[in-house]
Amino acid sequence: MKLIIHGGFFSESNTNQEVKKAKQDALREIVTLGHKYLESHTALQTVVYTVRLLEDCDLFNAGTGSQIQSDGKIRLSAALMDGKTQKFSGVINIEDIKNPICLAEKLMEYDDRVLSGKGANDFAANNGFDYYNPEIPQRRKEYEKKLSDSIRLGTVGCVALDIYGDIAAATSTGGKGFEIPGRVSDSATTAGNYANAFAGISCTGVGEDITSGSVATKIVTRVTDGMPLSIATAKTLDEMKPYDGFAGIIGITGNGDIYHADTHPYMVWALHDGEVEVFE
């Protein structure tokens, strides 16, 4: 009798020595239990049993402890094949169950042996598989980190003052990533892009923060009321501090003042006022 298992790649999560030791110990215990089970069960039964143990161990990216997908949901997949009968069964992207390998085992009894998505979930519900949330705090932290890293602060914008003294502002964005379909960013609103005869502002950053602060409109309004651009900008960005607003602005006034600022380092920028200057 022989049994071999794996637990994915070590780099899937934290890579410190404590986690490494925990995974070593878990695999050692599981393979021992699996081999003991094999003594009185078939290979097919044993691989289901052993994989179920791995699914139940939150150190691994399967079952409890699975990674969270970009939309915040966990979807599980598992497959089972019997070398004796050459039958294959599996589930793809199933949600809210504890052991997808057990559902794959159940499907071995059916002609339709590979199910996905809603069909797999309906089959699970109809066959006594209870609702189960496989999320653990560690995976939520990893997901939030990925979500934060995936916010694309790559909005582009331009503000110009022409020889006639007229100002224009333009802003464009590809979105932040991971957003709900239908989300509207600040870039297409006066919160993120605004100009009048006195000043023009283009924003970048987190759209919800910029919209909450009506950033571009506030700055331009304050300049219109006589406030210097630098002070108008500082006051507006200060008003975002209660919610740790994330924004950067570029602006020009009708009298030719040019300014840029951000709440978090650092916005990339360049200007030309007879000489070129680029962020460092």
Short mmCIF file of C-alpha atoms in Angstrom, two decimals:
data_model
loop_
_atom_site.label_atom_id
_atom_site.label_comp_id
_atom_site.label_asym_id
_atom_site.label_seq_id
_atom_site.Cartn_x
_atom_site.Cartn_y
_atom_site.Cartn_z
CA MET A 1 0.00 0.00 0.00
CA LYS A 2 1.28 3.41 -0.90
CA LEU A 3 -0.11 6.93 -0.57
CA ILE A 4 1.28 10.29 -1.66
CA ILE A 5 -0.26 13.72 -1.09
CA HIS A 6 0.55 17.33 -1.76
CA GLY A 7 -0.60 20.65 -0.33
CA GLY A 8 0.07 23.01 -3.21
CA PHE A 9 2.91 25.46 -3.29
CA PHE A 10 4.46 26.89 -0.15
CA SER A 11 4.43 30.38 -1.66
CA GLU A 12 0.61 30.45 -1.75
CA SER A 13 0.45 32.15 1.67
CA ASN A 14 2.82 33.28 4.39
CA THR A 15 6.29 31.84 3.95
CA ASN A 16 7.68 32.09 7.45
CA GLN A 17 9.19 29.14 9.27
CA GLU A 18 6.23 28.80 11.62
CA VAL A 19 3.82 28.26 8.72
CA LYS A 20 6.28 25.91 7.07
CA LYS A 21 6.49 23.80 10.22
CA ALA A 22 2.69 23.77 10.59
CA LYS A 23 2.24 22.54 7.04
CA GLN A 24 4.87 19.84 7.50
CA ASP A 25 3.14 18.61 10.63
CA ALA A 26 -0.30 18.68 9.00
CA LEU A 27 0.80 16.75 5.93
CA ARG A 28 2.57 14.21 8.09
CA GLU A 29 -0.58 13.63 10.14
CA ILE A 30 -2.89 13.49 7.14
CA VAL A 31 -0.80 11.07 5.14
CA THR A 32 -0.56 8.84 8.22
CA LEU A 33 -4.32 8.86 8.68
CA GLY A 34 -4.83 8.27 4.97
CA HIS A 35 -2.53 5.30 4.91
CA LYS A 36 -4.25 3.83 7.94
CA TYR A 37 -7.60 4.28 6.18
CA LEU A 38 -6.24 2.57 3.09
CA GLU A 39 -5.71 -0.58 5.08
CA SER A 40 -9.44 -1.27 5.06
CA HIS A 41 -10.76 0.79 2.14
CA THR A 42 -10.40 1.04 -1.61
CA ALA A 43 -8.08 3.49 -3.28
CA LEU A 44 -11.11 5.49 -4.48
CA GLN A 45 -12.52 5.73 -0.98
CA THR A 46 -9.12 6.57 0.46
CA VAL A 47 -8.33 9.44 -1.87
CA VAL A 48 -11.71 11.00 -1.06
CA TYR A 49 -11.11 10.55 2.66
CA THR A 50 -7.59 11.95 2.51
CA VAL A 51 -8.42 14.93 0.33
CA ARG A 52 -11.31 15.70 2.66
CA LEU A 53 -8.78 15.94 5.50
CA LEU A 54 -6.73 18.34 3.42
CA GLU A 55 -9.84 20.39 2.63
CA ASP A 56 -10.61 20.62 6.33
CA CYS A 57 -7.13 21.95 7.18
CA ASP A 58 -7.08 25.72 6.84
CA LEU A 59 -3.37 25.78 6.03
CA PHE A 60 -4.11 24.80 2.47
CA ASN A 61 -5.85 26.43 -0.46
CA ALA A 62 -8.74 23.96 -0.72
CA GLY A 63 -12.02 23.68 1.14
CA THR A 64 -11.69 25.64 4.38
CA GLY A 65 -8.95 28.18 3.81
CA SER A 66 -9.49 28.60 0.06
CA GLN A 67 -8.49 31.78 -1.69
CA ILE A 68 -11.07 34.51 -2.28
CA GLN A 69 -11.69 35.44 -5.88
CA SER A 70 -11.64 38.96 -7.27
CA ASP A 71 -15.35 39.51 -6.65
CA GLY A 72 -15.02 38.53 -3.00
CA LYS A 73 -16.43 35.04 -3.37
CA ILE A 74 -14.87 31.65 -2.79
CA ARG A 75 -15.49 29.08 -5.49
CA LEU A 76 -14.26 25.54 -5.12
CA SER A 77 -13.37 22.87 -7.65
CA ALA A 78 -12.50 19.22 -7.16
CA ALA A 79 -12.12 16.12 -9.29
CA LEU A 80 -12.05 12.39 -8.72
CA MET A 81 -11.06 9.58 -11.07
CA ASP A 82 -11.24 5.85 -10.53
CA GLY A 83 -8.40 4.09 -12.31
CA LYS A 84 -10.26 0.83 -12.17
CA THR A 85 -13.40 1.94 -13.95
CA GLN A 86 -11.84 4.92 -15.76
CA LYS A 87 -14.66 7.09 -14.52
CA PHE A 88 -14.05 10.77 -13.85
CA SER A 89 -16.24 13.12 -11.83
CA GLY A 90 -15.90 16.64 -10.60
CA VAL A 91 -17.32 20.00 -9.62
CA ILE A 92 -16.20 23.38 -10.88
CA ASN A 93 -16.69 26.73 -9.16
CA ILE A 94 -19.08 25.53 -6.52
CA GLU A 95 -19.86 27.80 -3.57
CA ASP A 96 -20.80 27.43 0.07
CA ILE A 97 -20.01 23.79 0.77
CA LYS A 98 -17.35 22.30 2.97
CA ASN A 99 -15.99 19.38 0.96
CA PRO A 100 -16.21 19.55 -2.82
CA ILE A 101 -14.36 16.25 -3.11
CA CYS A 102 -17.31 14.55 -1.43
CA LEU A 103 -19.66 16.04 -3.98
CA ALA A 104 -17.40 14.79 -6.75
CA GLU A 105 -17.65 11.34 -5.15
CA LYS A 106 -21.43 11.58 -5.12
CA LEU A 107 -21.45 12.40 -8.83
CA MET A 108 -19.72 9.11 -9.59
CA GLU A 109 -23.18 7.51 -9.33
CA TYR A 110 -24.59 9.65 -12.16
CA ASP A 111 -24.30 9.78 -15.93
CA ASP A 112 -23.68 13.53 -15.74
CA ARG A 113 -20.55 13.49 -13.64
CA VAL A 114 -19.03 16.96 -14.03
CA LEU A 115 -21.10 19.92 -12.85
CA SER A 116 -20.29 23.60 -12.53
CA GLY A 117 -21.61 26.75 -10.96
CA LYS A 118 -25.30 26.94 -10.12
CA GLY A 119 -25.94 23.41 -11.33
CA ALA A 120 -23.33 22.08 -8.95
CA ASN A 121 -24.76 24.12 -6.07
CA ASP A 122 -28.29 22.93 -6.77
CA PHE A 123 -27.10 19.34 -6.91
CA ALA A 124 -25.32 19.76 -3.59
CA ALA A 125 -28.40 21.23 -1.93
CA ASN A 126 -30.59 18.45 -3.26
CA ASN A 127 -28.22 15.82 -1.94
CA GLY A 128 -27.88 16.92 1.65
CA PHE A 129 -24.77 19.07 1.49
CA ASP A 130 -25.25 21.82 4.05
CA TYR A 131 -24.36 25.47 3.58
CA TYR A 132 -20.80 26.17 4.70
CA ASN A 133 -18.62 29.26 4.47
CA PRO A 134 -15.00 28.17 3.88
CA GLU A 135 -13.53 31.62 4.46
CA ILE A 136 -10.91 32.14 7.16
CA PRO A 137 -9.54 35.49 8.44
CA GLN A 138 -6.14 34.95 6.82
CA ARG A 139 -7.69 34.62 3.37
CA ARG A 140 -9.78 37.73 3.93
CA LYS A 141 -6.64 39.69 4.81
CA GLU A 142 -4.89 38.37 1.70
CA TYR A 143 -7.90 39.27 -0.43
CA GLU A 144 -8.08 42.79 0.97
CA LYS A 145 -4.37 43.23 0.30
CA LYS A 146 -4.85 42.06 -3.28
CA LEU A 147 -7.85 44.33 -3.62
CA SER A 148 -5.88 47.30 -2.36
CA ASP A 149 -2.95 46.51 -4.62
CA SER A 150 -5.28 46.12 -7.55
CA ILE A 151 -6.83 49.57 -7.25
CA ARG A 152 -5.46 51.14 -10.39
CA LEU A 153 -4.64 54.73 -9.61
CA GLY A 154 -3.76 55.17 -13.28
CA THR A 155 -6.20 57.93 -14.09
CA VAL A 156 -4.80 60.41 -16.61
CA GLY A 157 -5.63 64.06 -16.80
CA CYS A 158 -4.66 67.40 -18.27
CA VAL A 159 -5.39 71.02 -17.44
CA ALA A 160 -4.44 73.75 -19.91
CA LEU A 161 -4.41 77.54 -20.05
CA ASP A 162 -4.26 78.89 -23.62
CA ILE A 163 -2.98 82.12 -25.08
CA TYR A 164 -6.45 83.58 -24.81
CA GLY A 165 -6.58 82.99 -21.06
CA ASP A 166 -9.09 80.18 -21.34
CA ILE A 167 -8.82 77.04 -19.17
CA ALA A 168 -9.80 73.46 -19.93
CA ALA A 169 -9.50 70.20 -17.98
CA ALA A 170 -9.72 66.62 -19.18
CA THR A 171 -9.56 63.33 -17.24
CA SER A 172 -9.71 59.70 -18.31
CA THR A 173 -9.60 56.41 -16.40
CA GLY A 174 -9.75 52.70 -16.98
CA GLY A 175 -11.35 52.07 -13.57
CA LYS A 176 -9.93 50.77 -10.34
CA GLY A 177 -10.36 47.03 -10.82
CA PHE A 178 -12.54 44.74 -8.72
CA GLU A 179 -15.39 47.24 -8.89
CA ILE A 180 -19.07 46.35 -9.05
CA PRO A 181 -20.30 46.45 -12.66
CA GLY A 182 -21.97 49.80 -13.21
CA ARG A 183 -19.73 51.72 -10.82
CA VAL A 184 -19.23 55.36 -11.82
CA SER A 185 -15.85 56.89 -11.09
CA ASP A 186 -15.14 60.49 -10.22
CA SER A 187 -13.40 61.05 -13.55
CA ALA A 188 -16.66 61.44 -15.43
CA THR A 189 -18.10 63.86 -12.86
CA THR A 190 -17.45 67.40 -11.74
CA ALA A 191 -15.96 65.97 -8.53
CA GLY A 192 -12.96 64.75 -10.51
CA ASN A 193 -12.80 67.13 -13.45
CA TYR A 194 -13.89 70.78 -13.34
CA ALA A 195 -12.96 74.11 -14.86
CA ASN A 196 -14.26 77.64 -15.20
CA ALA A 197 -12.75 80.99 -16.11
CA PHE A 198 -10.78 81.11 -12.86
CA ALA A 199 -9.26 77.60 -12.54
CA GLY A 200 -9.22 74.06 -13.84
CA ILE A 201 -8.64 70.86 -11.84
CA SER A 202 -8.14 67.23 -12.79
CA CYS A 203 -8.07 64.55 -10.08
CA THR A 204 -6.70 61.07 -9.62
CA GLY A 205 -6.98 58.61 -6.76
CA VAL A 206 -9.87 56.66 -5.26
CA GLY A 207 -13.00 57.76 -7.04
CA GLU A 208 -15.34 57.31 -4.09
CA ASP A 209 -13.11 59.48 -1.91
CA ILE A 210 -12.87 62.20 -4.54
CA THR A 211 -16.61 62.15 -5.12
CA SER A 212 -17.31 62.33 -1.38
CA GLY A 213 -15.13 65.42 -1.20
CA SER A 214 -16.38 67.03 -4.43
CA VAL A 215 -12.69 67.79 -4.80
CA ALA A 216 -12.37 69.47 -8.20
CA THR A 217 -15.53 71.55 -7.81
CA LYS A 218 -14.60 72.71 -4.32
CA ILE A 219 -11.12 73.80 -5.32
CA VAL A 220 -12.31 75.70 -8.37
CA THR A 221 -15.14 77.34 -6.39
CA ARG A 222 -12.73 78.47 -3.70
CA VAL A 223 -10.33 79.91 -6.27
CA THR A 224 -13.28 81.68 -7.89
CA ASP A 225 -14.09 83.21 -4.52
CA GLY A 226 -10.58 84.62 -4.29
CA MET A 227 -8.63 81.92 -2.47
CA PRO A 228 -5.12 81.12 -3.79
CA LEU A 229 -4.93 77.75 -5.56
CA SER A 230 -2.49 76.27 -3.06
CA ILE A 231 -4.65 77.21 -0.09
CA ALA A 232 -7.86 76.11 -1.80
CA THR A 233 -6.27 72.75 -2.54
CA ALA A 234 -4.87 72.29 0.96
CA LYS A 235 -8.21 73.11 2.56
CA THR A 236 -10.09 70.72 0.28
CA LEU A 237 -7.68 67.85 0.78
CA ASP A 238 -7.68 68.44 4.55
CA GLU A 239 -11.43 67.94 4.51
CA MET A 240 -10.82 64.39 3.27
CA LYS A 241 -8.80 63.42 6.34
CA PRO A 242 -11.76 62.14 8.42
CA TYR A 243 -12.15 59.26 5.96
CA ASP A 244 -8.46 59.07 4.95
CA GLY A 245 -9.33 60.19 1.46
CA PHE A 246 -6.95 59.27 -1.31
CA ALA A 247 -6.57 61.91 -4.00
CA GLY A 248 -4.15 63.84 -6.12
CA ILE A 249 -4.80 66.98 -8.14
CA ILE A 250 -3.29 69.05 -10.91
CA GLY A 251 -4.51 72.58 -11.50
CA ILE A 252 -4.02 75.89 -13.27
CA THR A 253 -5.58 79.25 -12.51
CA GLY A 254 -6.59 81.99 -14.91
CA ASN A 255 -3.64 84.09 -13.81
CA GLY A 256 -1.23 81.27 -14.64
CA ASP A 257 -0.57 79.64 -11.27
CA ILE A 258 0.26 75.94 -11.64
CA TYR A 259 -0.08 73.53 -8.75
CA HIS A 260 -0.11 69.84 -7.89
CA ALA A 261 -0.72 68.04 -4.60
CA ASP A 262 -1.65 64.67 -3.18
CA THR A 263 -2.85 63.17 0.08
CA HIS A 264 -0.69 60.05 -0.13
CA PRO A 265 2.70 59.78 -1.82
CA TYR A 266 2.98 59.94 -4.57
CA MET A 267 1.28 61.16 -7.72
CA VAL A 268 3.32 61.21 -10.91
CA TRP A 269 3.18 64.42 -12.81
CA ALA A 270 4.92 66.71 -15.30
CA LEU A 271 4.45 70.36 -16.22
CA HIS A 272 5.63 72.80 -18.84
CA ASP A 273 5.58 76.48 -18.15
CA GLY A 274 8.39 77.36 -20.53
CA GLU A 275 10.53 74.71 -18.90
CA VAL A 276 9.75 71.09 -18.31
CA GLU A 277 9.51 69.71 -14.78
CA VAL A 278 8.82 66.09 -13.92
CA PHE A 279 8.16 64.36 -10.61
CA GLU A 280 11.19 62.82 -8.87
#
